[in-house]
Short mmCIF file of C-alpha atoms in Angstrom, two decimals:
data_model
loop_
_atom_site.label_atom_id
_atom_site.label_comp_id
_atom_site.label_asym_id
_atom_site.label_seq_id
_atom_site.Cartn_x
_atom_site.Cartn_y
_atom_site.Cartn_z
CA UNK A 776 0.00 0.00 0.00
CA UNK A 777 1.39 3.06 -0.85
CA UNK A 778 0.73 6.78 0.89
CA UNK A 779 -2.98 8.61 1.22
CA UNK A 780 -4.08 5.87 3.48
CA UNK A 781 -5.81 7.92 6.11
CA UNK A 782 -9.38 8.63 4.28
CA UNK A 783 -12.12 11.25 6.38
CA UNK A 784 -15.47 10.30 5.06
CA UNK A 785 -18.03 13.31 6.31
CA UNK A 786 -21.74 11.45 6.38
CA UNK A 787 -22.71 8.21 7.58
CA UNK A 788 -25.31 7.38 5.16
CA UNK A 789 -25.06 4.85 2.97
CA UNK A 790 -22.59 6.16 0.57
CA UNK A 791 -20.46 6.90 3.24
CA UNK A 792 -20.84 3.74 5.43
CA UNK A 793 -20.40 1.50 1.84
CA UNK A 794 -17.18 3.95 1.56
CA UNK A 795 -15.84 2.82 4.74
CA UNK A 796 -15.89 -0.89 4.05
CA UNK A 797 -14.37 -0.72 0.86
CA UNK A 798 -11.41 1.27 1.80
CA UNK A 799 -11.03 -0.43 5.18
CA UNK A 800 -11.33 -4.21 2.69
CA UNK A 801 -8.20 -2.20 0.29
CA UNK A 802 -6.23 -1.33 3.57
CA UNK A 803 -6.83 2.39 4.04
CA UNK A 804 -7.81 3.80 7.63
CA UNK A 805 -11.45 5.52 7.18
CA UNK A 806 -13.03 7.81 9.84
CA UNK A 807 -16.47 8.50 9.39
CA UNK A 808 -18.20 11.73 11.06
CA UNK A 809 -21.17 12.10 11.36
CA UNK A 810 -23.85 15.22 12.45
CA UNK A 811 -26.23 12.94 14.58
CA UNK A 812 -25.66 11.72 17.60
CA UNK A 813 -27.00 8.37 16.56
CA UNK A 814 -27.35 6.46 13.33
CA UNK A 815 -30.49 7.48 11.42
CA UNK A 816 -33.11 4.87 11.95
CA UNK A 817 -36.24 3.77 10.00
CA UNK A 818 -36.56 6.78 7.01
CA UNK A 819 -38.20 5.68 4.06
CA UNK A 820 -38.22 2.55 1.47
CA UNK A 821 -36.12 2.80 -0.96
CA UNK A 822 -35.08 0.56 -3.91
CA UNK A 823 -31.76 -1.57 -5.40
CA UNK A 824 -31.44 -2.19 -8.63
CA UNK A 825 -29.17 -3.08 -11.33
CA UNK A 826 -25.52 -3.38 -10.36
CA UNK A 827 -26.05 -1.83 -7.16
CA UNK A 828 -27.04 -5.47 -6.48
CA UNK A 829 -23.63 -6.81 -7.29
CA UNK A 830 -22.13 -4.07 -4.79
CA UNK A 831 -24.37 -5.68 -1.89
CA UNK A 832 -23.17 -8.97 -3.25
CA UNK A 833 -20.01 -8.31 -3.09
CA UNK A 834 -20.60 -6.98 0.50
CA UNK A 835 -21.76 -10.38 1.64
CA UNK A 836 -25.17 -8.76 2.46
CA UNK A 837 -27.30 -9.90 -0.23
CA UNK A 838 -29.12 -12.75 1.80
CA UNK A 839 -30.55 -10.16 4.07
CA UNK A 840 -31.70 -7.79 2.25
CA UNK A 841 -33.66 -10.11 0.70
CA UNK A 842 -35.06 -10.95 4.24
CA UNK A 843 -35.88 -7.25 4.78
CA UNK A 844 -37.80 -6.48 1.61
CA UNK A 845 -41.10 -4.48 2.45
CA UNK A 846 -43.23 -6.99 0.77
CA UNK A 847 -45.25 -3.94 -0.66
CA UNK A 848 -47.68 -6.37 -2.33
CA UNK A 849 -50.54 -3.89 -3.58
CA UNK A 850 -50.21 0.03 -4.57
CA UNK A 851 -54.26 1.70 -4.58
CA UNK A 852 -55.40 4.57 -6.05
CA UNK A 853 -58.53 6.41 -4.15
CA UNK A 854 -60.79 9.59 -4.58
CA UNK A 855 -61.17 12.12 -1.84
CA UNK A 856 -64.49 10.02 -0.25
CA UNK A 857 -61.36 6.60 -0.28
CA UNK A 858 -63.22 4.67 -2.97
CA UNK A 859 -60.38 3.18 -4.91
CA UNK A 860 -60.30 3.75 -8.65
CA UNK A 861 -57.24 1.93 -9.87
CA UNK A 862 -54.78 -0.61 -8.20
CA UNK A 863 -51.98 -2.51 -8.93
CA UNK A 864 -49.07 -4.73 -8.16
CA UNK A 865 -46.57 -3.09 -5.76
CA UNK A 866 -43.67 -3.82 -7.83
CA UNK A 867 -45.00 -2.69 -10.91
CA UNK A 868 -45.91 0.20 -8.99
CA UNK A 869 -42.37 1.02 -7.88
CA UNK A 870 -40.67 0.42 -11.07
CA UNK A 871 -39.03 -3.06 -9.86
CA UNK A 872 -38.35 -6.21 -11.73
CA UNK A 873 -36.27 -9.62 -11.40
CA UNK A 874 -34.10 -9.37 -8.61
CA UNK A 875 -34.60 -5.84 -7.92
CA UNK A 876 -35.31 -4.96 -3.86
CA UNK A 877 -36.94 -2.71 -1.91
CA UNK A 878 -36.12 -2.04 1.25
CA UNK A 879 -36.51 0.60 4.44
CA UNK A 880 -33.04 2.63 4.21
CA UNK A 881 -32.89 2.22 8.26
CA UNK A 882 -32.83 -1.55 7.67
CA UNK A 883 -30.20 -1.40 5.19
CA UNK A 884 -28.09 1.54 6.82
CA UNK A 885 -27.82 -0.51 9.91
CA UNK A 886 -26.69 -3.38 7.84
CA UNK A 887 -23.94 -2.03 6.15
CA UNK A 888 -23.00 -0.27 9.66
CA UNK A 889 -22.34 -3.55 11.12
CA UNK A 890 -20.02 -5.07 8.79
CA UNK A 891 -18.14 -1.29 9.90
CA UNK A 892 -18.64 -0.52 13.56
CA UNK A 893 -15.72 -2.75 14.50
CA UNK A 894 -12.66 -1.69 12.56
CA UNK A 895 -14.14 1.83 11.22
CA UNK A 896 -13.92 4.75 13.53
CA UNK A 897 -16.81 6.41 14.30
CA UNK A 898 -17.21 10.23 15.23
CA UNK A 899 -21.07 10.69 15.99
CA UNK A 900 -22.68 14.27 16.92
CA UNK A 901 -19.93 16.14 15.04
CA UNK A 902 -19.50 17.70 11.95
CA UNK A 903 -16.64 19.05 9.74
CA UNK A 904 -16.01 23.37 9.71
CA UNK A 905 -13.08 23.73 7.77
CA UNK A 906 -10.38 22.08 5.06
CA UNK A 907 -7.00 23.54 4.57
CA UNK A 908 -5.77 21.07 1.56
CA UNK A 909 -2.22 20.74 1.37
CA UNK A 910 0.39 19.23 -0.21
CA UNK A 911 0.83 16.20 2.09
CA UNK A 912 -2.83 16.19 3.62
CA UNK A 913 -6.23 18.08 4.78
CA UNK A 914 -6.13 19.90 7.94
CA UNK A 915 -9.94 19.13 9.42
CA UNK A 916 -11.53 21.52 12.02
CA UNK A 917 -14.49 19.83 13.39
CA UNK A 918 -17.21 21.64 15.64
CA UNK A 919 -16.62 19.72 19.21
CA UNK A 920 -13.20 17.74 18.23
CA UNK A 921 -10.09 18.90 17.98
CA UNK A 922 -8.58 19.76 14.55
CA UNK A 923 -6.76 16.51 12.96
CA UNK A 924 -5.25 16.05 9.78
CA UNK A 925 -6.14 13.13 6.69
CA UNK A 926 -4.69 12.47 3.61
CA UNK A 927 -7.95 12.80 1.66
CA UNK A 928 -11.22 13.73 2.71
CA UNK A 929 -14.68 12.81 0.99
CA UNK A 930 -17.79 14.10 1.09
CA UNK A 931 -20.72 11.69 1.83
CA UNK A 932 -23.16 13.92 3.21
CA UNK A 933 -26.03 14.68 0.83
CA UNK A 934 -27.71 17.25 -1.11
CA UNK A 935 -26.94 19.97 1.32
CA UNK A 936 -23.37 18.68 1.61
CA UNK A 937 -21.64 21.32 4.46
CA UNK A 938 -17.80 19.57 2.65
CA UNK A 939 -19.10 20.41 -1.00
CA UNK A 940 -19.86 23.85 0.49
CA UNK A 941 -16.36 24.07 1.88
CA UNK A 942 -14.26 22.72 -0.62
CA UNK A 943 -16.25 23.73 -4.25
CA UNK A 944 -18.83 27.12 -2.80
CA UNK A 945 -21.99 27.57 -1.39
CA UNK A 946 -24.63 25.01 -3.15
CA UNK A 947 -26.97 27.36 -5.17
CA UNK A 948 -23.94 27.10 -7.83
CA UNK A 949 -24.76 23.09 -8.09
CA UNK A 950 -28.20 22.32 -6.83
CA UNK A 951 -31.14 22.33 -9.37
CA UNK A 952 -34.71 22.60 -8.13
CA UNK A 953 -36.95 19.93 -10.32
CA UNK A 954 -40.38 22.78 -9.06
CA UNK A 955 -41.48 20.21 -5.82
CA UNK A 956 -41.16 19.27 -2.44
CA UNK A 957 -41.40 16.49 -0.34
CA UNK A 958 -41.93 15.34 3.02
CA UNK A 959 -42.42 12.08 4.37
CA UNK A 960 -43.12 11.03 8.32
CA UNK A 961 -44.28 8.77 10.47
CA UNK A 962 -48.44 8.17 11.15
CA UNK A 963 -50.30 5.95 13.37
CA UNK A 964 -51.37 2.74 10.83
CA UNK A 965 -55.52 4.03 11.43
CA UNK A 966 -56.17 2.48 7.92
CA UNK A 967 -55.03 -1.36 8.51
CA UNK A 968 -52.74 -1.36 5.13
CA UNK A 969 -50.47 -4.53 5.34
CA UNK A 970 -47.58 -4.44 3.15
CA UNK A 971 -49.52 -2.23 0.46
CA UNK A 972 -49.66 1.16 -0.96
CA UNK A 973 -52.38 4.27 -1.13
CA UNK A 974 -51.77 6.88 -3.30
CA UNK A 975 -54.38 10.29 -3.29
CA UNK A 976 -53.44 11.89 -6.36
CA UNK A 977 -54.53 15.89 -6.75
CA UNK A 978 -53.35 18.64 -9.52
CA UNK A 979 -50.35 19.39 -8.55
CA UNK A 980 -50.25 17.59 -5.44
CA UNK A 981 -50.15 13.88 -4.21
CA UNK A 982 -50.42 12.13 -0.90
CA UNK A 983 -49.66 8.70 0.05
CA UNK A 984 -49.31 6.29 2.99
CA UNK A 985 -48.10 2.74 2.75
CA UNK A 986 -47.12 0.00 5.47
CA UNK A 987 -44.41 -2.33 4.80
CA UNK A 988 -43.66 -6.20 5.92
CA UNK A 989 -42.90 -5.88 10.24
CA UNK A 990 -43.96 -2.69 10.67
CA UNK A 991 -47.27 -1.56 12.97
CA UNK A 992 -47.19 2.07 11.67
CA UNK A 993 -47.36 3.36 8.09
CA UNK A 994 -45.33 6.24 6.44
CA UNK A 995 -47.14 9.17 4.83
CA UNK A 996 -45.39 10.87 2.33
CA UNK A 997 -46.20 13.93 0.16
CA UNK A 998 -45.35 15.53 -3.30
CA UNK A 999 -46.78 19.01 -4.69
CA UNK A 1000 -45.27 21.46 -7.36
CA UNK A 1001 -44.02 24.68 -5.61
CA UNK A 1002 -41.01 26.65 -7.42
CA UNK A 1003 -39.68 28.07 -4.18
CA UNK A 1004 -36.61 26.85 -3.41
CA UNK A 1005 -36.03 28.42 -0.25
CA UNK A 1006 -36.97 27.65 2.93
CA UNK A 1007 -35.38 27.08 6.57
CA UNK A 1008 -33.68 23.92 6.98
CA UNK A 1009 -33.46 24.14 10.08
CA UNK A 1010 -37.23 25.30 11.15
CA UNK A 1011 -39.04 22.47 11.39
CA UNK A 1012 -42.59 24.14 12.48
CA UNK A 1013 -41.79 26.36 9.33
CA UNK A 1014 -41.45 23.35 6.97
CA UNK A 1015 -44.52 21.81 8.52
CA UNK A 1016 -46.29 25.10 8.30
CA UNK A 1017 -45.25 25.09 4.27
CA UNK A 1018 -46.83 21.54 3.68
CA UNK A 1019 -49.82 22.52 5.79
CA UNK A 1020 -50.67 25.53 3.37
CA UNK A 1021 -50.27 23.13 0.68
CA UNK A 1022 -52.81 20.67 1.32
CA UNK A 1023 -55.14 22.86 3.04
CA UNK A 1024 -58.14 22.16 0.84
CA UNK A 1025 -57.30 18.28 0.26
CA UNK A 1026 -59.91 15.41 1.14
CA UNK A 1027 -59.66 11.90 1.68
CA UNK A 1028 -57.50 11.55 5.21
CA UNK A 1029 -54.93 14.37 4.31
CA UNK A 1030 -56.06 16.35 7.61
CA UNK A 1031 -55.76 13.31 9.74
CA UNK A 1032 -52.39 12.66 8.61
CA UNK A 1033 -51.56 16.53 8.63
CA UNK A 1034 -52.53 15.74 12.19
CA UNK A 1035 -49.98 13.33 13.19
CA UNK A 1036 -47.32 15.01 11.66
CA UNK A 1037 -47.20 17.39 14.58
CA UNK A 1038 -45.88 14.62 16.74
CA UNK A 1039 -43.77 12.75 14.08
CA UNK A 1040 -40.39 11.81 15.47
CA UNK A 1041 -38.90 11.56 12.33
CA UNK A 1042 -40.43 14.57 10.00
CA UNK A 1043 -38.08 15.31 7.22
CA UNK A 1044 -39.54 17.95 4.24
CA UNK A 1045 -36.80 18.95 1.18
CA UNK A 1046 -37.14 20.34 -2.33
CA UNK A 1047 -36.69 18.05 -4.88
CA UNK A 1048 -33.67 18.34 -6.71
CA UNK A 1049 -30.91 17.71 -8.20
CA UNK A 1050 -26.54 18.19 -8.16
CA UNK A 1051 -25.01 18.85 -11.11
CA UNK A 1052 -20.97 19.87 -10.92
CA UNK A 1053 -18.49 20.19 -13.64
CA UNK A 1054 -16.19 17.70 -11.51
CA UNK A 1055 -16.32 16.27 -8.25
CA UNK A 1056 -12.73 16.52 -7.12
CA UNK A 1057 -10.78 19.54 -5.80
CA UNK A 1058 -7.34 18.91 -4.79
CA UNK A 1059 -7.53 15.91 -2.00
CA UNK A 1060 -11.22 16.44 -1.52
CA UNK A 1061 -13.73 14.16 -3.22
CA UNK A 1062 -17.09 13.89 -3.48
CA UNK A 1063 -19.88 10.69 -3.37
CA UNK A 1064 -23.30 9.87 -3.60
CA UNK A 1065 -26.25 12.83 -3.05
CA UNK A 1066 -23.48 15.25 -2.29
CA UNK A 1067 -21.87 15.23 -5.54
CA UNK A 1068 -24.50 13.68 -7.99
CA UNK A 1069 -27.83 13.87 -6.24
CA UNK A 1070 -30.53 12.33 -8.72
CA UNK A 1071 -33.47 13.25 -6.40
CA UNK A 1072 -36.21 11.16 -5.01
CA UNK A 1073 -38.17 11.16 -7.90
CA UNK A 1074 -35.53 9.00 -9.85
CA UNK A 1075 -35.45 6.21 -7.77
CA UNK A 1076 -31.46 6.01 -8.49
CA UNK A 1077 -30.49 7.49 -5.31
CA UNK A 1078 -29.20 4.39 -3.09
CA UNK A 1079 -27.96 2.28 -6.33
CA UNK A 1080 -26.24 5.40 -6.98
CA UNK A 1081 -24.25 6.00 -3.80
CA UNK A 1082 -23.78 1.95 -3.39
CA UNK A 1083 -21.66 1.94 -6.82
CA UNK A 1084 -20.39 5.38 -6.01
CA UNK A 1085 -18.89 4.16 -3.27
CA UNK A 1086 -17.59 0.80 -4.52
CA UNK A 1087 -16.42 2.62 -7.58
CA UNK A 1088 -14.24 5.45 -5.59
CA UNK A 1089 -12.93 2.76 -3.03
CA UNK A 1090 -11.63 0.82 -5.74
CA UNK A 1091 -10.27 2.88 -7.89
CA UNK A 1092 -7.93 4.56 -4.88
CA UNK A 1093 -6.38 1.06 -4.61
CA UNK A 1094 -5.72 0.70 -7.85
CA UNK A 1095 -4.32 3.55 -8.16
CA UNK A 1096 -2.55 2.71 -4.63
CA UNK A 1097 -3.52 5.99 -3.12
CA UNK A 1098 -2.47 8.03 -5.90
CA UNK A 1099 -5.40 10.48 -5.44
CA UNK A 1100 -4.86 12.55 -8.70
CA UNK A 1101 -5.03 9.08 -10.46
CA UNK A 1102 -8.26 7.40 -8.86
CA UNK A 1103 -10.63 10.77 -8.63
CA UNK A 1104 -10.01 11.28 -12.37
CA UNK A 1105 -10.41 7.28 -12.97
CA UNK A 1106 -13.89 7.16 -10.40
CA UNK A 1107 -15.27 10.27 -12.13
CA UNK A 1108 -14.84 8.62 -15.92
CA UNK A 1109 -16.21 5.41 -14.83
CA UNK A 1110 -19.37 6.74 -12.92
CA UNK A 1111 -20.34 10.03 -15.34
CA UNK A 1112 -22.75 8.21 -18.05
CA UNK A 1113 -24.22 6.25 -15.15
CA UNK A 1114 -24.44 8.93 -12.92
CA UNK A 1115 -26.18 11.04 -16.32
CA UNK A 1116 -28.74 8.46 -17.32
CA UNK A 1117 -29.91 7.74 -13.90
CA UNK A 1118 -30.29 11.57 -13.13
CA UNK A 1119 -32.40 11.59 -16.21
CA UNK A 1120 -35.32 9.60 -14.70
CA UNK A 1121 -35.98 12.16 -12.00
CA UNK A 1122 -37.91 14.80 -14.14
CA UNK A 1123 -39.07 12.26 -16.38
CA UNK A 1124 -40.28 10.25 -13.23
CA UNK A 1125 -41.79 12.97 -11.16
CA UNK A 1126 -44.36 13.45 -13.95
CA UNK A 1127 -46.11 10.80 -13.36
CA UNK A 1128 -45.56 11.33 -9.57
CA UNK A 1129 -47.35 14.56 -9.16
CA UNK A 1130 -49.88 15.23 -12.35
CA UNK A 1131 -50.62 18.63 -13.46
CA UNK A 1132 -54.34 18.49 -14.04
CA UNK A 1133 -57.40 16.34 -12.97
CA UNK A 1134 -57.37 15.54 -16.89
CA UNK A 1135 -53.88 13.84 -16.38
CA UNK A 1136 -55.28 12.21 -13.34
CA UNK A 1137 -58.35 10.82 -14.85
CA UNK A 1138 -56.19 9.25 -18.03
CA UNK A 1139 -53.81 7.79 -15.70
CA UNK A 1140 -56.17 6.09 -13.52
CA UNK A 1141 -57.92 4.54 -16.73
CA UNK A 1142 -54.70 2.85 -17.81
CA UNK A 1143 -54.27 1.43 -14.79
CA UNK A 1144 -57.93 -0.26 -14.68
CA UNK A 1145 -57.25 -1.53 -18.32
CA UNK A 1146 -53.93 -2.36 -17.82
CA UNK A 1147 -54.66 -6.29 -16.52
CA UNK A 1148 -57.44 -6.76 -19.67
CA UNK A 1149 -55.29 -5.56 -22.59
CA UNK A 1150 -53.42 -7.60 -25.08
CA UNK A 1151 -49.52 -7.98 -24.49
CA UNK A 1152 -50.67 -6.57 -21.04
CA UNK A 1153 -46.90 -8.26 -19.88
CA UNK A 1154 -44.78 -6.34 -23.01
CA UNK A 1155 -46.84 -3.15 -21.86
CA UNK A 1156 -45.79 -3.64 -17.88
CA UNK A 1157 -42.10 -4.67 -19.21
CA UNK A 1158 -41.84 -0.91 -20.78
CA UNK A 1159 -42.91 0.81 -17.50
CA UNK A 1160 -39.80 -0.68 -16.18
CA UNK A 1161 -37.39 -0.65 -19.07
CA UNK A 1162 -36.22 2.87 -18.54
CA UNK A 1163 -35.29 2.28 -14.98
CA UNK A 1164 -33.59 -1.31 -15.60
CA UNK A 1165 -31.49 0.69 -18.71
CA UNK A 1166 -30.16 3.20 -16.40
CA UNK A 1167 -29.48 0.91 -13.46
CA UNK A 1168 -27.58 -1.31 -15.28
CA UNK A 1169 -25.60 1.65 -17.19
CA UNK A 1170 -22.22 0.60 -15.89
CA UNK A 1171 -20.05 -2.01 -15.88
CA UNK A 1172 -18.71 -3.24 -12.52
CA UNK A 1173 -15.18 -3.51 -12.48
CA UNK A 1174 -13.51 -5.94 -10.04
CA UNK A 1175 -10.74 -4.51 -7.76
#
């Protein structure tokens, strides 16, 4: 092993946990800090596809994720009085096929986390405030710790990515707003769904609650169009006030949900969007995952993304034996036209999410009923998912 072996990975999500293994498996010395105090639980489902797959393969993990799917068996469509107008398989429904999985990304953080935990150090509740990049190293000043210094230093930590901030400028230069919002939370399971879907569609707007395979409460998660961008990150009543006003006229069980998301230990509201950057290297500071190629919710990419991000950087610095010049240049070319198809799917994606006009609604809702009586009904269901598959697949996995 040659030199840059000490690696500061800012983010323990999964891009940055997957990071850790794969250097610590090629040798290197990762730290991981991290701005909670404690691992994010629970959060949302979220799906693996394509060669993402092969990373969790390769991981050794494979076996149980396939334990934790959700199970999501049926995905409903209702009016505002809940009579339901269209349904259909849950897999369709999420874009999945063959071997793809869905998963809650608590589930499969805390599995990746525990191949880690013993030979990765850990800094919880702490978070990076400044990079000097040298010559032979970073220089790290952290908010509680004491400065330290790395040889490299990557940036795990998601769309609003405080080391992109401090290493390339402040974010509005990279992040592009795709017009929506979302939020998603906890709600007490008051409608019985087992392992299935409901989906509320309105113009502009859309509200859904599902319940997955273990799980006594359901998730309730909204969409609508808004082109503000700005809002406080950090005011929580403020963000709840924001999706408030924008179902304030909605039916079905909207206000009972708005309800529970007053005592929601886990509310989390963001604009949907997207990072685009010219490169995603400066000096000895890299970038992975949602902090340097964010493909937004609406895509469906974002996991796969930061699995074979990760896998993809990791291996690449040990082939080019720490040679950091070498492997950011190598990790960029390999992951560009994956990471540039995938991000393609989120606009294209989000408009069937959230539907401009009851017109749009109504049409949708009739393909869905005559979806299971048409001819070549299979061919039809294969195209929904052809897209995704293409861009999931978009890469070939080398082996390090």
């Amino acid at each position: 092993m040659g030199g840059n072996r000490t690696v500061l990975i800012s983010g323990a999500g999964i891009a940055g946990t997957t990071l850790a293994y794969w250097l610590r498996r090629h040798g290197f010395i990762p730290t991981v800090v991290e701005r909670a105090a404690l691992l994010r639980d629970g959060g949302y489902k979220v799906d693996v596809r394509g060669v993402a797959l092969d990373v969790i393969d390769r991981m050794g993990l494979l076996a149980d994720m396939q334990k934790a799917r959700t199970e999501i068996r049926r995905a409903s469509f209702v009016d505002a009085a809940g009579s339901v107008r269209a349904s259909m398989d849950g897999d369709l429904f999420g874009g999945r096929a063959g071997e793809d999985i869905e998963v809650m990304r608590g589930d499969l953080s805390r599995m990746i986390y525990g191949r880690t935990q013993g030979d990765v150090e850990y800094i919880l509740g702490d978070t990076v405030t400044g990079l000097t990049d040298g010559p032979d190293g970073v220089r790290v000043s952290f908010r509680h710790a004491a400065p330290r210094a790395f040889d490299l230093v990557v940036g795990a930590d998601g769309l609003h990515s405080v080391t992109r901030n401090l290493a390339f400028g402040d974010e509005s230069r990279f992040i592009r707003h795709l017009g929506h919002h979302v939020s998603i939370f906890s709600v007490p399971n008051h409608l019985g769904l087992d392992r299935e879907e409901v989906t509320y569609p309105l113009p502009g707007r859309t509200a859904l609650v599902y319940s997955t395979r273990q799980d006594t409460a359901a998730k309730a998660m909204f969409l609508f169009a808004d082109p503000r961008q700005a809002y406080d990150r950090r005011d929580v009543r403020a963000q709840q006030a924001l999706l408030a006003e924008a179902f304030h006229d909605a039916g079905w069980e909207v206000p009972r949900l708005l309800d529970a998301m007053r005592d929601a230990p886990d509310f989390y509201f963001d604009s949907i969007s997207q990072v685009h950057l010219n490169r995603w290297s400066n000096g000895r500071v890299t970038l992975v995952g949602d902090a340097a190629y964010c493909a937004s919710p609406a895509s469906g990419q974002g996991t796969s993304l930061a699995l074979v991000g990760a896998y993809v950087l990791a291996g690449e610095l040990a082939a080019a034996d720490g040679d950091h010049r070498a492997a950011f240049g190598r990790y960029e070319e390999r992951m560009r036209g994956f990471v540039e198809q995938n991000q393609r799917l989120g606009p294209s994606n989000l408009k069937g999410m959230v539907m401009r006009s009851q017109g749009l609604i109504r049409f949708q809702l009739l393909m869905l009923r005559l979806l299971p009586h048409l001819p070549g009904r299979d061919r039809i269901a294969g195209r929904i998912t052809e897209n995704i598959h293409r861009a999931a697949t978009a890469i070939t996995l080398p082996t390090y």
